[in-house]
C-alpha cells in the first residue's frame, strides 16, 4: 500500500494551494480518506476527511469554509483544496486511509482510525 502526497510549497497568506494524494495497493472505494497536518513542535491533527462514497465530508473548525476535500475513485486520488491560507496553516500535510470505517458512521477524526499513511508534503505560508 502506498499513499503519495504532493502539491506542497511556499505561498503567501491569502493564497490557494491544492494538495494531491495518489493511492495504490488497496481497494480505494472501500476506504475513507483523510488529511492531517503536523506543525513544528505540535502534534499531528485532523484537517479534513471524506467518506468512502464521497458523500460525507468533515472538517476541523480551523479550516472549515477554507479547505475542501474531494476524491476521484476512478483515479484513486484524494485532493485538498486550500484557500485563504494563513501562516498558522504552515505544516507537513499527510494523507491517510481508513479501511475499517463502516458505512453508517461519520468520518473519523482520530489518528488511530487510519491504517495507511503517506509521507507528507510541506506547506509553508508566509505572512
PDB file of C-alpha atoms in Angstrom:
ATOM      1  CA  UNK A   1       0.000   0.000   0.000  1.00  0.00           C
ATOM      2  CA  UNK A   2       1.312   3.419  -0.923  1.00  0.00           C
ATOM      3  CA  UNK A   3      -0.017   6.900  -0.447  1.00  0.00           C
ATOM      4  CA  UNK A   4       1.964   9.623  -2.177  1.00  0.00           C
ATOM      5  CA  UNK A   5       1.154  13.218  -1.294  1.00  0.00           C
ATOM      6  CA  UNK A   6       2.269  16.162  -3.390  1.00  0.00           C
ATOM      7  CA  UNK A   7       1.492  19.785  -4.084  1.00  0.00           C
ATOM      8  CA  UNK A   8       3.008  21.497  -1.081  1.00  0.00           C
ATOM      9  CA  UNK A   9       5.130  24.593  -1.354  1.00  0.00           C
ATOM     10  CA  UNK A  10       5.791  28.120  -0.183  1.00  0.00           C
ATOM     11  CA  UNK A  11       2.918  30.566  -0.591  1.00  0.00           C
ATOM     12  CA  UNK A  12       1.838  33.890   0.836  1.00  0.00           C
ATOM     13  CA  UNK A  13      -1.018  34.465   3.226  1.00  0.00           C
ATOM     14  CA  UNK A  14      -4.300  34.607   1.326  1.00  0.00           C
ATOM     15  CA  UNK A  15      -3.076  32.356  -1.484  1.00  0.00           C
ATOM     16  CA  UNK A  16      -4.513  28.998  -2.505  1.00  0.00           C
ATOM     17  CA  UNK A  17      -2.927  25.605  -2.923  1.00  0.00           C
ATOM     18  CA  UNK A  18      -4.155  22.169  -3.895  1.00  0.00           C
ATOM     19  CA  UNK A  19      -2.652  19.045  -2.419  1.00  0.00           C
ATOM     20  CA  UNK A  20      -2.980  15.701  -4.158  1.00  0.00           C
ATOM     21  CA  UNK A  21      -2.553  12.179  -2.905  1.00  0.00           C
ATOM     22  CA  UNK A  22      -2.389   9.126  -5.146  1.00  0.00           C
ATOM     23  CA  UNK A  23      -3.209   5.805  -3.528  1.00  0.00           C
ATOM     24  CA  UNK A  24      -2.190   2.348  -4.671  1.00  0.00           C
ATOM     25  CA  UNK A  25      -2.263  -1.178  -3.342  1.00  0.00           C
ATOM     26  CA  UNK A  26      -5.735  -1.156  -1.825  1.00  0.00           C
ATOM     27  CA  UNK A  27      -9.372  -1.164  -2.924  1.00  0.00           C
ATOM     28  CA  UNK A  28      -9.734   2.593  -2.996  1.00  0.00           C
ATOM     29  CA  UNK A  29     -13.520   2.767  -2.913  1.00  0.00           C
ATOM     30  CA  UNK A  30     -13.646   0.858   0.374  1.00  0.00           C
ATOM     31  CA  UNK A  31     -11.618   3.444   2.234  1.00  0.00           C
ATOM     32  CA  UNK A  32     -12.442   6.745   3.783  1.00  0.00           C
ATOM     33  CA  UNK A  33      -9.637   9.239   3.315  1.00  0.00           C
ATOM     34  CA  UNK A  34      -8.302  11.993   5.447  1.00  0.00           C
ATOM     35  CA  UNK A  35      -5.801  14.799   5.549  1.00  0.00           C
ATOM     36  CA  UNK A  36      -3.858  15.518   8.697  1.00  0.00           C
ATOM     37  CA  UNK A  37      -1.151  18.052   9.422  1.00  0.00           C
ATOM     38  CA  UNK A  38       1.698  18.488  11.817  1.00  0.00           C
ATOM     39  CA  UNK A  39       3.205  21.866  12.549  1.00  0.00           C
ATOM     40  CA  UNK A  40       6.691  22.208  14.050  1.00  0.00           C
ATOM     41  CA  UNK A  41       6.624  21.332  17.724  1.00  0.00           C
ATOM     42  CA  UNK A  42       2.992  20.291  17.647  1.00  0.00           C
ATOM     43  CA  UNK A  43       1.085  17.045  17.493  1.00  0.00           C
ATOM     44  CA  UNK A  44      -0.431  15.737  14.304  1.00  0.00           C
ATOM     45  CA  UNK A  45      -4.014  16.888  13.920  1.00  0.00           C
ATOM     46  CA  UNK A  46      -7.000  16.095  11.761  1.00  0.00           C
ATOM     47  CA  UNK A  47      -7.766  18.551   8.968  1.00  0.00           C
ATOM     48  CA  UNK A  48     -10.406  17.014   6.703  1.00  0.00           C
ATOM     49  CA  UNK A  49     -11.940  13.674   5.842  1.00  0.00           C
ATOM     50  CA  UNK A  50     -14.162  12.199   3.162  1.00  0.00           C
ATOM     51  CA  UNK A  51     -16.235   9.042   3.371  1.00  0.00           C
ATOM     52  CA  UNK A  52     -15.972   6.045   1.077  1.00  0.00           C
ATOM     53  CA  UNK A  53     -18.511   7.227  -1.466  1.00  0.00           C
ATOM     54  CA  UNK A  54     -17.554  10.883  -1.211  1.00  0.00           C
ATOM     55  CA  UNK A  55     -20.967  11.867   0.048  1.00  0.00           C
ATOM     56  CA  UNK A  56     -19.888  12.878   3.502  1.00  0.00           C
ATOM     57  CA  UNK A  57     -17.068  15.171   4.481  1.00  0.00           C
ATOM     58  CA  UNK A  58     -15.888  16.636   7.744  1.00  0.00           C
ATOM     59  CA  UNK A  59     -13.517  19.459   8.556  1.00  0.00           C
ATOM     60  CA  UNK A  60     -11.746  20.733  11.600  1.00  0.00           C
ATOM     61  CA  UNK A  61     -13.029  24.032  12.908  1.00  0.00           C
ATOM     62  CA  UNK A  62      -9.737  25.701  11.938  1.00  0.00           C
ATOM     63  CA  UNK A  63     -10.202  25.028   8.222  1.00  0.00           C
ATOM     64  CA  UNK A  64     -13.987  24.796   7.791  1.00  0.00           C
ATOM     65  CA  UNK A  65     -15.037  27.124   4.990  1.00  0.00           C
ATOM     66  CA  UNK A  66     -11.488  27.499   3.624  1.00  0.00           C
ATOM     67  CA  UNK A  67     -10.472  23.947   2.728  1.00  0.00           C
ATOM     68  CA  UNK A  68     -12.283  21.422   0.538  1.00  0.00           C
ATOM     69  CA  UNK A  69     -11.580  17.705   0.350  1.00  0.00           C
ATOM     70  CA  UNK A  70     -12.583  15.711  -2.704  1.00  0.00           C
ATOM     71  CA  UNK A  71     -11.833  12.305  -4.103  1.00  0.00           C
ATOM     72  CA  UNK A  72     -11.735  10.682  -7.528  1.00  0.00           C
ATOM     73  CA  UNK A  73     -12.336   6.965  -7.168  1.00  0.00           C
ATOM     74  CA  UNK A  74     -11.500   6.276 -10.811  1.00  0.00           C
ATOM     75  CA  UNK A  75      -8.072   7.863 -10.451  1.00  0.00           C
ATOM     76  CA  UNK A  76      -7.567   6.710  -6.857  1.00  0.00           C
ATOM     77  CA  UNK A  77      -6.802  10.258  -5.846  1.00  0.00           C
ATOM     78  CA  UNK A  78      -7.766  12.464  -2.931  1.00  0.00           C
ATOM     79  CA  UNK A  79      -7.349  16.227  -3.024  1.00  0.00           C
ATOM     80  CA  UNK A  80      -7.266  19.046  -0.531  1.00  0.00           C
ATOM     81  CA  UNK A  81      -8.039  22.462  -1.924  1.00  0.00           C
ATOM     82  CA  UNK A  82      -6.801  25.129   0.493  1.00  0.00           C
ATOM     83  CA  UNK A  83      -7.987  28.710   0.088  1.00  0.00           C
ATOM     84  CA  UNK A  84      -7.311  31.840   2.124  1.00  0.00           C
ATOM     85  CA  UNK A  85      -4.214  30.287   3.588  1.00  0.00           C
ATOM     86  CA  UNK A  86      -2.873  31.646   6.856  1.00  0.00           C
ATOM     87  CA  UNK A  87       0.599  31.434   8.403  1.00  0.00           C
ATOM     88  CA  UNK A  88      -0.851  29.101  11.034  1.00  0.00           C
ATOM     89  CA  UNK A  89      -1.641  26.600   8.261  1.00  0.00           C
ATOM     90  CA  UNK A  90       2.091  26.000   7.908  1.00  0.00           C
ATOM     91  CA  UNK A  91       2.700  22.291   8.484  1.00  0.00           C
ATOM     92  CA  UNK A  92       3.551  18.993   6.906  1.00  0.00           C
ATOM     93  CA  UNK A  93       0.335  17.617   5.445  1.00  0.00           C
ATOM     94  CA  UNK A  94      -0.326  13.890   5.379  1.00  0.00           C
ATOM     95  CA  UNK A  95      -2.955  11.892   3.538  1.00  0.00           C
ATOM     96  CA  UNK A  96      -4.286   8.755   5.199  1.00  0.00           C
ATOM     97  CA  UNK A  97      -6.702   5.908   4.504  1.00  0.00           C
ATOM     98  CA  UNK A  98      -9.283   4.408   6.874  1.00  0.00           C
ATOM     99  CA  UNK A  99     -10.349   0.930   5.815  1.00  0.00           C
ATOM    100  CA  UNK A 100     -12.265  -0.062   8.933  1.00  0.00           C
ATOM    101  CA  UNK A 101     -14.918   2.631   8.754  1.00  0.00           C
ATOM    102  CA  UNK A 102     -18.474   1.360   8.420  1.00  0.00           C
ATOM    103  CA  UNK A 103     -20.894   2.942   6.008  1.00  0.00           C
ATOM    104  CA  UNK A 104     -23.188   4.334   8.679  1.00  0.00           C
ATOM    105  CA  UNK A 105     -20.519   6.004  10.769  1.00  0.00           C
ATOM    106  CA  UNK A 106     -19.321   9.564  10.309  1.00  0.00           C
ATOM    107  CA  UNK A 107     -15.862  10.410   9.062  1.00  0.00           C
ATOM    108  CA  UNK A 108     -13.395   9.612  11.791  1.00  0.00           C
ATOM    109  CA  UNK A 109     -11.007  12.258  13.012  1.00  0.00           C
ATOM    110  CA  UNK A 110      -8.582  10.378  15.239  1.00  0.00           C
ATOM    111  CA  UNK A 111      -5.182   9.166  14.079  1.00  0.00           C
ATOM    112  CA  UNK A 112      -5.585   5.555  15.172  1.00  0.00           C
ATOM    113  CA  UNK A 113      -8.583   5.111  12.853  1.00  0.00           C
ATOM    114  CA  UNK A 114      -6.334   5.395   9.809  1.00  0.00           C
ATOM    115  CA  UNK A 115      -4.484   2.311   8.638  1.00  0.00           C
ATOM    116  CA  UNK A 116      -2.218   3.730   5.986  1.00  0.00           C
ATOM    117  CA  UNK A 117      -0.297   6.989   5.710  1.00  0.00           C
ATOM    118  CA  UNK A 118       1.574   8.934   3.086  1.00  0.00           C
ATOM    119  CA  UNK A 119       4.959  10.548   3.576  1.00  0.00           C
ATOM    120  CA  UNK A 120       3.753  14.132   3.889  1.00  0.00           C
ATOM    121  CA  UNK A 121       4.145  17.298   1.884  1.00  0.00           C
ATOM    122  CA  UNK A 122       5.287  20.592   3.386  1.00  0.00           C
ATOM    123  CA  UNK A 123       3.118  23.678   3.148  1.00  0.00           C
ATOM    124  CA  UNK A 124       4.669  26.955   4.243  1.00  0.00           C
ATOM    125  CA  UNK A 125       2.562  30.103   4.392  1.00  0.00           C
ATOM    126  CA  UNK A 126       4.409  33.361   4.786  1.00  0.00           C
ATOM    127  CA  UNK A 127       2.796  36.478   6.235  1.00  0.00           C
TER     128      UNK A 127
END
